[in-house]
Coordinates of C-alpha atoms in Angstrom, one line a residue:
Chain A
X142 CA -67.0 156.9 70.2
X143 CA -67.7 160.7 69.2
X144 CA -67.8 159.3 65.9
X145 CA -70.2 156.7 65.4
X146 CA -72.1 159.8 67.9
X147 CA -72.1 162.0 64.8
X148 CA -72.3 159.1 62.3
X149 CA -75.5 158.7 64.1
X150 CA -76.6 161.5 64.0
X151 CA -75.8 161.8 60.3
X152 CA -78.0 158.8 59.4
X153 CA -81.2 160.1 60.5
X154 CA -79.9 163.2 58.4
X155 CA -79.5 161.9 55.3
X156 CA -82.7 159.5 56.1
X157 CA -85.2 162.3 56.6
X158 CA -84.0 164.3 54.0
X159 CA -84.4 161.4 51.7
X160 CA -87.6 160.5 52.5
X161 CA -88.4 163.9 52.5
X162 CA -88.0 164.2 48.8
X163 CA -89.6 161.0 48.3
X164 CA -93.2 162.1 49.6
X165 CA -92.8 164.8 48.0
X166 CA -93.9 162.8 45.1
X167 CA -96.3 159.9 47.5
X168 CA -98.6 159.0 44.4
X169 CA -95.5 157.6 42.9
X170 CA -94.3 156.6 47.4
X171 CA -97.1 155.0 47.2
X172 CA -97.4 153.2 44.4
X173 CA -94.0 152.0 44.7
X174 CA -95.2 150.4 48.5
X175 CA -98.1 148.6 47.0
X176 CA -95.6 146.4 44.1
X177 CA -93.7 146.3 46.9
X178 CA -95.6 144.1 49.1
X179 CA -97.4 142.0 45.9
X180 CA -94.4 140.9 45.5
X181 CA -93.6 140.3 49.2
X182 CA -97.5 138.9 49.5
X183 CA -97.0 136.3 46.7
X184 CA -94.2 134.3 47.7
X185 CA -95.3 134.4 50.3
X186 CA -98.4 132.7 49.3
X187 CA -96.3 130.7 47.8
X188 CA -94.7 129.4 51.0
X189 CA -97.7 128.8 52.4
X190 CA -100.4 128.0 50.1
X191 CA -96.3 124.7 49.7
X192 CA -96.4 124.7 53.3
X193 CA -100.0 124.2 54.8
X194 CA -100.0 120.6 53.1
X195 CA -96.2 119.2 54.4
X196 CA -97.3 120.2 58.4
X197 CA -94.4 118.8 59.9
X198 CA -91.5 119.7 56.5
X199 CA -87.7 119.5 58.5
X200 CA -89.3 119.1 61.2
X201 CA -90.8 121.7 61.9
X202 CA -94.6 122.7 62.2
X203 CA -96.7 125.3 59.9
X204 CA -97.1 128.0 62.6
X205 CA -93.0 128.0 63.0
X206 CA -92.1 127.8 59.1
X207 CA -94.5 130.9 58.2
X208 CA -92.4 132.3 62.4
X209 CA -89.3 132.3 60.1
X210 CA -90.1 133.1 57.1
X211 CA -92.0 136.0 59.0
X212 CA -88.9 137.5 61.0
X213 CA -86.4 135.9 57.8
X214 CA -88.1 139.5 55.6
X215 CA -87.9 141.8 58.3
X216 CA -83.4 141.6 57.9
X217 CA -83.8 141.4 54.1
X218 CA -86.0 144.5 54.2
X219 CA -83.3 146.1 56.7
X220 CA -81.0 145.2 54.0
X221 CA -83.3 146.2 51.3
X222 CA -83.8 150.0 52.0
X223 CA -80.0 150.3 52.5
X224 CA -78.7 148.4 50.0
X225 CA -80.1 150.6 46.4
X226 CA -75.9 152.2 46.1
X227 CA -74.5 149.4 46.9
X228 CA -75.8 147.7 43.7
X229 CA -74.7 150.9 41.9
X230 CA -71.7 151.6 42.9
X231 CA -69.5 150.4 40.4
X232 CA -71.0 152.1 36.8
X233 CA -72.8 155.1 39.1
X234 CA -69.3 155.5 41.3
X235 CA -66.9 154.4 40.4
X236 CA -67.4 154.6 37.0
X237 CA -68.9 157.7 36.5
X238 CA -66.8 159.6 39.1
X239 CA -69.2 161.0 41.6
X240 CA -66.5 159.0 43.9
X241 CA -64.4 161.3 44.1
X242 CA -67.1 164.3 45.6
X243 CA -67.4 161.3 48.2
X244 CA -63.8 161.3 49.5
X245 CA -64.6 165.1 49.0
X246 CA -66.0 164.5 52.5
X247 CA -65.3 164.4 56.0
X248 CA -67.3 161.0 56.5
X249 CA -67.5 157.7 56.0
X250 CA -66.8 156.4 52.4
X251 CA -68.8 153.3 52.7
X252 CA -71.6 155.2 54.8
X253 CA -72.2 157.7 52.6
X254 CA -72.3 155.2 49.5
X255 CA -74.7 153.1 51.9
X256 CA -77.1 156.5 53.7
X257 CA -76.8 158.7 50.3
X258 CA -80.1 156.7 49.0
X259 CA -82.6 154.1 50.3
X260 CA -85.5 152.0 48.9
X261 CA -88.2 152.9 52.0
X262 CA -90.7 150.9 49.8
X263 CA -88.5 148.0 52.0
X264 CA -89.6 149.4 54.8
X265 CA -93.4 147.1 54.6
X266 CA -91.3 143.1 54.2
X267 CA -90.0 145.6 57.8
X268 CA -94.6 145.6 58.5
X269 CA -95.3 142.5 57.1
X270 CA -92.8 140.1 58.6
X271 CA -93.6 141.4 62.2
X272 CA -97.1 140.9 60.8
X273 CA -96.0 137.9 60.2
X274 CA -93.9 137.0 63.2
X275 CA -97.2 138.4 65.8
X276 CA -99.5 135.8 63.9
X277 CA -97.2 133.0 64.3
X278 CA -96.7 133.3 68.0
X279 CA -99.9 133.4 68.8
X280 CA -100.2 130.2 67.1
X281 CA -97.1 128.8 68.9
X282 CA -97.6 126.2 72.0
X283 CA -94.3 127.3 73.5
X284 CA -92.1 130.3 72.6
X285 CA -89.2 131.7 74.9
X286 CA -89.9 134.5 75.7
X287 CA -86.2 135.6 75.9
X288 CA -85.4 135.1 72.0
X289 CA -88.9 136.6 71.5
X290 CA -87.0 139.2 73.3
X291 CA -84.0 139.1 71.8
X292 CA -85.4 138.9 68.2
X293 CA -85.6 142.2 67.3
X294 CA -82.3 143.0 68.2
X295 CA -80.9 139.9 66.5
X296 CA -82.6 140.6 63.5
X297 CA -80.2 143.4 63.4
X298 CA -77.5 142.3 63.5
X299 CA -78.8 139.3 60.3
X300 CA -78.9 143.3 58.5
X301 CA -75.8 144.5 59.2
X302 CA -74.7 140.9 58.1
X303 CA -76.4 141.0 54.9
X304 CA -75.2 144.8 54.4
X305 CA -71.4 143.7 55.3
X306 CA -71.6 140.9 53.2
X307 CA -73.2 142.8 49.6
X308 CA -70.2 145.9 51.1
X309 CA -67.7 143.0 50.2
X310 CA -68.5 142.4 46.9
X311 CA -69.2 145.7 46.1
X312 CA -65.5 146.5 47.5
X313 CA -64.5 144.1 44.5
X314 CA -64.8 145.7 41.9
X315 CA -61.8 149.1 43.0
X316 CA -60.1 145.5 42.2
X317 CA -62.1 144.5 39.5
X318 CA -64.8 145.4 36.4
X319 CA -67.0 142.6 37.5
X320 CA -69.4 142.7 33.9
X321 CA -71.5 139.8 34.3
X322 CA -71.9 140.2 38.1
X323 CA -71.3 138.7 41.3
X324 CA -73.7 140.6 43.7
X325 CA -77.3 138.4 42.0
X326 CA -76.3 134.7 42.6
X327 CA -75.5 136.4 45.7
X328 CA -79.2 137.7 46.2
X329 CA -80.8 134.8 45.6
X330 CA -78.3 132.1 48.3
X331 CA -80.4 135.1 50.8
X332 CA -83.8 133.2 49.9
X333 CA -82.1 130.1 51.5
X334 CA -82.4 131.4 54.9
X335 CA -86.1 131.7 54.7
X336 CA -87.1 127.7 55.3
X337 CA -85.4 125.8 58.3
X338 CA -81.8 124.3 57.3
X339 CA -82.9 121.3 57.7
X340 CA -84.5 120.5 54.8
X341 CA -81.1 121.0 53.0
X342 CA -77.8 118.7 51.9
X343 CA -75.0 119.8 54.6
X344 CA -73.4 121.5 51.9
X345 CA -75.7 124.1 52.1
X346 CA -75.9 123.3 55.3
X347 CA -71.7 124.7 55.5
X348 CA -72.5 127.3 52.4
X349 CA -74.7 129.0 54.0
X350 CA -73.0 129.4 57.8
X351 CA -69.1 129.7 56.5
X352 CA -68.4 131.1 54.0
X353 CA -71.6 133.2 52.8
X354 CA -72.8 133.6 56.8
X355 CA -76.8 133.9 55.6
X356 CA -77.9 131.4 57.9
X357 CA -77.0 133.7 60.9
X358 CA -79.1 136.4 59.4
X359 CA -82.5 134.7 59.5
X360 CA -81.9 131.3 60.4
X361 CA -80.5 131.6 63.3
X362 CA -81.5 134.0 65.5
X363 CA -85.3 132.3 65.2
X364 CA -83.6 128.9 67.3
X365 CA -83.4 130.1 70.3
X366 CA -87.3 131.8 70.2
X367 CA -88.6 128.5 68.7
X368 CA -86.8 126.3 71.2
X369 CA -84.6 123.9 68.6
X370 CA -82.3 122.9 71.1
X371 CA -79.3 121.5 68.7
X372 CA -79.2 124.5 67.6
X373 CA -79.4 126.9 69.6
X374 CA -75.0 127.7 70.3
X375 CA -75.2 129.2 66.8
X376 CA -77.6 131.7 68.3
X377 CA -75.1 133.0 70.4
X378 CA -73.2 133.6 67.9
X379 CA -75.3 135.6 65.6
X380 CA -73.4 138.3 66.9
X381 CA -70.0 137.3 66.0
X382 CA -70.3 136.3 63.0
X383 CA -71.8 139.6 62.3
X384 CA -69.5 141.7 63.9
X385 CA -66.1 140.2 62.3
X386 CA -68.9 140.4 58.4
X387 CA -68.6 144.0 59.5
X388 CA -64.6 144.6 60.3
X389 CA -63.6 143.0 57.1
X390 CA -66.2 145.0 54.7
X391 CA -65.2 147.9 56.4
X392 CA -61.4 146.5 56.6
X393 CA -61.9 146.1 52.6
X394 CA -63.7 149.5 52.4
X395 CA -60.7 151.1 53.8
X396 CA -57.8 149.0 51.2
X397 CA -59.7 149.4 47.9
X398 CA -60.6 153.5 49.1
X399 CA -56.4 153.4 49.5
X400 CA -56.1 151.4 45.6
X401 CA -58.5 153.8 44.3
X402 CA -56.0 156.8 45.1
X403 CA -52.9 155.6 43.4
X404 CA -54.4 154.0 40.5
X405 CA -57.5 157.2 40.4
X406 CA -60.3 154.0 39.3
Chain B
X151 CA -44.1 185.8 55.1
X152 CA -44.6 183.5 57.4
X153 CA -45.1 179.3 56.0
X154 CA -46.7 178.6 52.6
X155 CA -49.8 177.3 52.7
X156 CA -49.8 174.9 49.9
X157 CA -46.0 173.1 49.2
X158 CA -45.3 171.2 46.5
X159 CA -42.2 169.4 45.2
X160 CA -41.2 167.4 42.3
X161 CA -44.6 166.1 42.1
X162 CA -44.8 162.9 40.2
X163 CA -48.0 160.8 39.8
X164 CA -47.8 158.2 37.2
X165 CA -50.5 155.5 36.6
X166 CA -49.7 151.5 35.4
X167 CA -52.4 151.0 32.2
X168 CA -52.5 147.3 30.9
X169 CA -51.2 147.6 27.0
X170 CA -54.2 146.0 24.4
X171 CA -54.0 145.1 20.9
X172 CA -56.7 145.8 18.8
X173 CA -59.1 143.4 17.6
X174 CA -60.5 140.6 18.8
X175 CA -57.6 138.9 19.0
X176 CA -56.1 141.4 21.6
X177 CA -58.5 141.2 24.4
X178 CA -58.1 137.6 24.4
X179 CA -54.5 138.2 24.6
X180 CA -54.6 140.7 27.6
X181 CA -56.1 137.7 29.5
X182 CA -52.5 135.6 29.7
X183 CA -50.0 138.6 29.4
X184 CA -49.9 141.7 32.2
X185 CA -48.4 144.2 29.7
X186 CA -47.9 147.3 31.1
X187 CA -47.3 151.1 30.3
X188 CA -46.5 154.2 32.3
X189 CA -48.0 156.5 32.0
X190 CA -46.8 160.5 33.6
X191 CA -49.7 162.6 34.5
X192 CA -47.3 164.2 36.6
X193 CA -43.9 165.1 36.2
X194 CA -41.7 166.7 38.7
X195 CA -44.1 169.8 39.2
X196 CA -43.2 172.7 41.8
X197 CA -44.7 175.3 43.3
X198 CA -45.8 176.9 46.4
X199 CA -49.1 178.8 47.3
X200 CA -48.9 181.4 49.6
X201 CA -52.4 182.5 52.4
X202 CA -54.3 185.0 50.2
X203 CA -53.5 184.3 47.6
X204 CA -55.7 183.2 44.3
X205 CA -53.7 181.6 41.3
X206 CA -54.6 180.2 38.0
X207 CA -53.8 176.4 36.8
X208 CA -54.4 175.9 33.3
X209 CA -53.4 173.6 30.7
X210 CA -54.4 172.1 27.1
X211 CA -57.3 169.1 27.8
X212 CA -54.8 166.1 29.3
X213 CA -52.0 168.2 30.4
X214 CA -52.2 166.8 33.9
X215 CA -54.2 169.6 36.0
X216 CA -56.9 167.1 37.0
X217 CA -54.4 164.9 38.8
X218 CA -52.7 167.8 40.0
X219 CA -56.0 169.1 41.5
X220 CA -57.2 165.4 43.0
X221 CA -54.1 164.6 44.8
X222 CA -54.1 168.2 45.7
X223 CA -57.7 167.8 47.6
X224 CA -56.4 164.3 48.8
X225 CA -58.2 162.3 45.9
X226 CA -55.1 160.3 44.5
X227 CA -51.6 160.1 46.0
X228 CA -47.6 161.0 44.4
X229 CA -46.3 158.3 42.9
X230 CA -43.2 160.7 44.2
X231 CA -42.5 164.0 45.8
X232 CA -43.2 166.1 48.6
X233 CA -47.0 167.5 48.9
X234 CA -48.1 169.5 52.2
X235 CA -51.2 171.6 52.6
X236 CA -52.0 173.3 55.8
X237 CA -49.3 170.7 57.7
X238 CA -51.3 168.1 56.8
X239 CA -51.0 165.2 53.8
X240 CA -54.0 165.7 52.1
X241 CA -54.0 161.8 50.7
X242 CA -52.4 159.9 54.2
X243 CA -54.5 162.9 56.3
X244 CA -58.2 162.7 53.8
X245 CA -60.4 162.5 56.7
X246 CA -59.4 165.6 59.0
X247 CA -58.1 167.9 55.7
X248 CA -61.2 167.8 53.8
X249 CA -62.2 169.7 56.8
X250 CA -60.0 172.5 55.6
X251 CA -61.6 171.9 51.8
X252 CA -63.8 173.4 49.6
X253 CA -64.0 172.1 46.2
X254 CA -66.3 173.4 43.4
X255 CA -66.5 171.0 40.5
X256 CA -67.9 173.3 37.9
X257 CA -69.8 170.1 35.9
X258 CA -70.9 168.6 38.9
X259 CA -73.2 169.8 41.4
X260 CA -72.3 168.6 45.4
X261 CA -75.8 169.2 46.3
X262 CA -78.2 166.6 46.6
X263 CA -80.6 166.3 43.2
X264 CA -84.0 166.0 45.1
X265 CA -83.9 168.0 48.1
X266 CA -84.8 171.8 49.4
X267 CA -81.4 173.6 49.0
X268 CA -81.2 175.0 52.7
X269 CA -82.0 170.8 53.8
X270 CA -78.1 170.2 50.9
X271 CA -76.8 172.9 53.6
X272 CA -78.3 171.3 56.7
X273 CA -76.9 168.1 56.1
X274 CA -73.2 169.8 54.8
X275 CA -73.9 171.2 58.7
X276 CA -73.6 168.3 60.4
X277 CA -70.6 166.6 57.8
X278 CA -69.2 169.3 58.8
X279 CA -70.0 170.0 62.2
X280 CA -70.6 173.9 61.2
X281 CA -72.1 175.7 64.6
X282 CA -75.5 177.4 64.6
X283 CA -73.9 181.1 65.1
X284 CA -71.6 180.4 62.6
X285 CA -74.0 178.7 59.8
X286 CA -76.6 181.6 60.9
X287 CA -73.6 184.3 60.3
X288 CA -72.3 182.2 57.2
X289 CA -75.8 182.6 55.5
X290 CA -76.8 185.4 55.9
X291 CA -73.3 187.0 54.6
X292 CA -73.7 184.7 51.2
X293 CA -77.5 185.7 51.0
X294 CA -76.0 189.5 50.5
X295 CA -73.4 188.8 48.5
X296 CA -74.9 185.3 45.9
X297 CA -78.6 187.0 47.0
X298 CA -79.5 182.6 47.6
X299 CA -81.7 183.3 49.4
X300 CA -84.7 183.3 46.9
X301 CA -83.8 179.6 46.0
X302 CA -83.6 177.9 49.2
X303 CA -86.5 176.3 50.1
X304 CA -86.1 175.3 45.8
X305 CA -84.7 171.5 45.0
X306 CA -81.4 172.3 42.8
X307 CA -83.2 170.3 39.7
X308 CA -84.9 173.3 39.7
X309 CA -82.7 176.1 39.6
X310 CA -80.6 177.0 36.6
X311 CA -77.2 176.7 35.6
X312 CA -76.0 180.4 37.0
X313 CA -78.8 179.9 39.9
X314 CA -77.1 175.9 40.9
X315 CA -73.8 178.0 40.4
X316 CA -74.1 180.0 42.9
X317 CA -75.6 177.8 46.0
X318 CA -72.1 175.7 44.9
X319 CA -69.7 178.1 45.9
X320 CA -71.5 178.7 49.0
X321 CA -71.8 175.3 49.6
X322 CA -68.0 174.8 49.5
X323 CA -67.9 178.3 51.8
X324 CA -69.7 177.2 54.5
X325 CA -67.0 175.9 56.5
X326 CA -64.8 178.8 55.4
X327 CA -62.3 176.6 54.9
X328 CA -58.9 178.2 54.2
X329 CA -58.2 176.5 51.0
X330 CA -60.7 176.7 48.2
X331 CA -60.2 175.2 45.0
X332 CA -62.6 175.7 41.7
X333 CA -63.0 174.3 38.5
X334 CA -64.6 175.8 35.8
X335 CA -66.4 177.9 38.1
X336 CA -67.6 179.5 35.1
X337 CA -68.5 177.1 32.3
X338 CA -71.9 177.2 30.7
X339 CA -72.2 180.4 32.4
X340 CA -74.1 183.9 30.8
X341 CA -72.1 186.8 30.9
X342 CA -73.6 188.8 34.0
X343 CA -73.5 184.9 35.7
X344 CA -70.1 185.5 35.4
X345 CA -69.6 188.6 36.4
X346 CA -71.1 188.0 39.8
X347 CA -68.8 184.9 40.1
X348 CA -66.3 186.1 39.9
X349 CA -67.2 189.4 42.2
X350 CA -67.7 186.5 44.6
X351 CA -65.0 185.2 44.0
X352 CA -63.0 188.1 44.3
X353 CA -64.7 189.5 48.0
X354 CA -64.2 186.0 49.1
X355 CA -60.5 186.7 48.1
X356 CA -59.7 190.2 50.2
X357 CA -62.6 189.7 53.3
X358 CA -62.7 185.5 53.9
X359 CA -59.0 185.6 52.7
X360 CA -59.1 182.1 50.5
X361 CA -56.6 180.6 49.1
X362 CA -57.9 179.8 45.7
X363 CA -57.0 177.5 43.1
X364 CA -59.2 177.9 39.7
X365 CA -58.4 175.6 37.3
X366 CA -60.7 177.0 33.6
X367 CA -60.1 176.6 30.4
X368 CA -61.6 181.2 30.3
X369 CA -59.0 182.4 30.5
X370 CA -60.7 186.1 31.6
X371 CA -61.6 184.3 34.4
X372 CA -58.1 184.6 34.9
X373 CA -57.5 188.2 34.1
X374 CA -59.8 189.5 36.1
X375 CA -59.2 187.3 38.7
X376 CA -55.5 185.9 39.5
X377 CA -52.9 187.4 40.2
X378 CA -50.3 184.0 38.9
X379 CA -50.7 182.3 36.1
X380 CA -49.6 178.4 36.6
X381 CA -48.8 176.5 32.9
X382 CA -48.9 172.8 32.4
X383 CA -48.4 170.5 29.6
X384 CA -47.4 167.0 29.0
X385 CA -46.9 167.0 32.9
X386 CA -44.8 169.8 33.5
X387 CA -44.7 173.3 34.8
X388 CA -43.9 176.0 32.4
X389 CA -44.7 178.5 33.7
X390 CA -45.5 179.8 36.9
X391 CA -45.5 183.7 37.2
X392 CA -48.2 187.5 36.5
X393 CA -50.1 186.1 33.7
X394 CA -48.4 189.5 31.5
X395 CA -45.4 187.5 31.6
X396 CA -46.8 185.1 30.0
X397 CA -47.7 186.8 27.1
X398 CA -44.0 188.3 27.3
X399 CA -42.1 184.8 27.6
X400 CA -44.5 183.4 24.6
X401 CA -46.5 185.5 22.4
X402 CA -44.2 188.7 22.6
X403 CA -45.5 190.5 19.7
X404 CA -48.1 194.2 19.4
X405 CA -50.3 195.1 16.0
X406 CA -50.3 199.2 14.8
X407 CA -53.0 199.0 13.3
X408 CA -53.8 202.7 11.3
X409 CA -56.1 204.9 8.8
X410 CA -54.2 207.0 6.0
X411 CA -55.8 209.6 5.6
X412 CA -56.2 209.3 1.0
X413 CA -56.7 206.3 -0.8
X414 CA -53.5 206.9 -2.9
X415 CA -52.2 204.5 -1.3
X416 CA -54.7 200.8 -1.4
X417 CA -53.2 198.4 -2.4
X418 CA -49.9 198.7 -3.2
X419 CA -47.3 197.2 -0.8
X420 CA -46.5 199.1 2.1
X421 CA -42.6 198.4 4.3
X422 CA -42.3 199.8 7.9
X423 CA -39.2 198.7 8.9
X424 CA -38.8 196.2 7.2
X425 CA -42.3 194.7 8.5
X426 CA -44.8 194.8 5.2
X427 CA -47.8 196.4 6.0
X428 CA -51.4 194.2 5.9
X429 CA -53.8 195.9 3.9
X430 CA -57.0 195.4 5.8
X431 CA -59.7 197.4 2.9
X432 CA -60.3 200.9 2.0
X433 CA -57.3 202.9 3.4
X434 CA -56.1 200.3 7.0
X435 CA -53.3 198.5 7.5
X436 CA -51.6 196.6 10.5
X437 CA -47.9 195.7 10.6
X438 CA -46.9 192.5 13.4
X439 CA -43.9 194.0 15.2
X440 CA -42.0 191.0 17.1
X441 CA -40.8 193.6 20.2
X442 CA -37.8 190.5 20.4
X443 CA -36.5 192.9 17.1
X444 CA -37.9 195.8 17.8
X445 CA -39.8 198.7 19.7
X446 CA -43.6 199.9 19.1
X447 CA -42.4 202.9 19.6
X448 CA -39.8 202.5 16.5
X449 CA -42.3 201.0 14.1
X450 CA -44.7 203.5 14.7
X451 CA -42.7 206.8 14.7
X452 CA -41.6 205.5 10.5
X453 CA -45.3 205.5 10.6
X454 CA -46.8 209.1 11.0
X455 CA -43.4 210.1 9.9
X456 CA -44.0 208.2 6.5
X457 CA -47.4 207.8 6.1
X458 CA -50.6 211.6 6.0
X459 CA -51.6 208.8 8.6
X460 CA -55.2 210.2 10.3
X461 CA -56.0 207.7 13.4
X462 CA -53.8 204.5 15.2
X463 CA -53.7 201.8 17.0
X464 CA -51.8 199.3 19.1
X465 CA -53.2 195.9 20.8
X466 CA -52.2 192.9 22.7
X467 CA -52.8 190.0 21.7
X468 CA -54.9 188.8 24.5
X469 CA -54.0 186.2 27.2
X470 CA -56.7 183.1 24.3
X471 CA -53.8 184.0 21.9
X472 CA -51.5 184.2 23.8
X473 CA -52.1 180.7 26.1
X474 CA -53.8 179.2 22.6
X475 CA -50.2 179.8 20.9
X476 CA -48.5 178.4 23.7
X477 CA -51.0 175.3 23.1
X478 CA -50.6 175.0 19.5
X479 CA -46.7 174.9 19.6
X480 CA -46.2 173.4 22.2
X481 CA -44.9 169.5 21.2
X482 CA -43.1 171.4 18.6
X483 CA -39.9 174.0 20.1
X484 CA -40.9 175.6 23.4
X485 CA -37.9 176.6 25.1
X486 CA -37.2 175.0 27.8
X487 CA -39.6 172.0 27.3
X488 CA -37.8 168.5 25.5
X489 CA -41.1 167.3 24.8
X490 CA -39.4 165.1 22.0
X491 CA -36.3 163.5 24.4
X492 CA -39.5 161.9 26.7
X493 CA -39.4 157.9 26.1
X494 CA -41.4 156.3 23.2
X495 CA -43.7 154.2 26.7
X496 CA -44.7 158.1 27.4
X497 CA -48.0 158.3 26.7
X498 CA -50.5 161.8 26.9
X499 CA -52.4 160.8 29.7
X500 CA -54.9 162.4 28.4
X501 CA -55.5 159.4 26.0
X502 CA -57.3 157.0 29.0
X503 CA -57.9 159.0 31.4
X504 CA -61.3 160.9 32.3
X505 CA -61.8 164.6 32.4

């Protein structure tokens, strides 16, 4: 418990230090925020256009679609904020030898990789997503209040799922030199969770609810608020999926570090 | 003397490396076969260090130096042998162990590149859980010794190499580790900066009794700082002792240089005690005396008795020369190192490993 508190304090410090350094170049920072926002806005408007034509796609109304899409941006944005080093782990840390320095500090290696740098501009996704959810809630006739109150917490669980899945993929770098990259296709799978699961066929549904459980990060967290009775059991499972993927990631990293210790690469 | 701080016995580190045949066909073959070659980077190294010692760890590139250091710092696990530092097994107890060591890589900073130096120090304060009191005390001390106060508000990327090195040294000692590893701490520094770094290290070693393991190619570092030197090549420890002993053992010779009064002998062959003197131009001559065969005093006496000498000086080979000779000779005919008997599969680790 003491270690958890220490790591939490460190996370705050890493973040504020990074933010401070980033904000020294204000113009650069705001340009990135704007560019990031433009990207989100573009893909969001495509969705809006598309779904405004089919008001009941997969049994979901237009405000419900906006609610889901908006919510999905929140765990996705949180993931984007901490993920830049995960992508660069193999090249930047293993190949260039920076990982040695990580191992010389009394802090969890995975923690250091995740929080040594941030993609701050992705916080706009969290804000944009929240605004979309608020817009949708005001247009939805019947929303479960409990589902709404739990939403922020479930967003964090969702972000943990995303981060854990990519941490697992990154840990594979300890064993194989991944030249082609398995991360990009998996990254693209994340966007599947932004739409009602009901529009996909069974294979995709099963994939997103099992091997790569992205449906637990963005879709299932919304079903309680939206009163989608048939999916509500899955809502309750979200924290467990989140914890399980995190444990698996931490475990694989531990084994990976052991492997690094015996081969030095 | 109490128990040693660092205890290393029969330390071995081997790496399994996939055998690669050249060319495209080789690459294709590599996909299916898993033939591996065992490389021995560290081959039965033993030594121990007492608290407060300052030792130089030297050897040519690829000799096994950095592999040893990586095992000592807990980055790598030994293949076999015993390794214990400060009552801990570095790799097994890595997380706790890192609080008891400081590490400086001359070529790579441990400070965060974009933030002010003082902010990096604050992060380290939290990482190592240093109390406000200790932190304040040490910062004051480091400022006195290293004069880093002036740079604290600047980001690391704006510092010169010398300034950065001073900050890195301070950073590595912030948590007052009893053991400090330095890898090329003076690389790329000018004469003044080098002197500053050395003076600081000597002071730290004296006042805090910090044990220091120094790997470097700059042998002046070693000569000025270390009472003891460990020399490694082909993964084996070749020498462990005072630096002067290195000279006695591997290059026991002196050069006697003398100037004669008149130029009558210029261009003539002179022979002293059976050694031919080299004419260095005009009236200056030099003889190289192998100390294993004769005493330099005898040679000097003969020179002075036979010739009209106006000036005479004796030079010992400097340590660069001694070590250069060892690196060059080793692998051919060095006493006590049967290199030629090594199995053919043991390739020098340098060919595959970085740094």
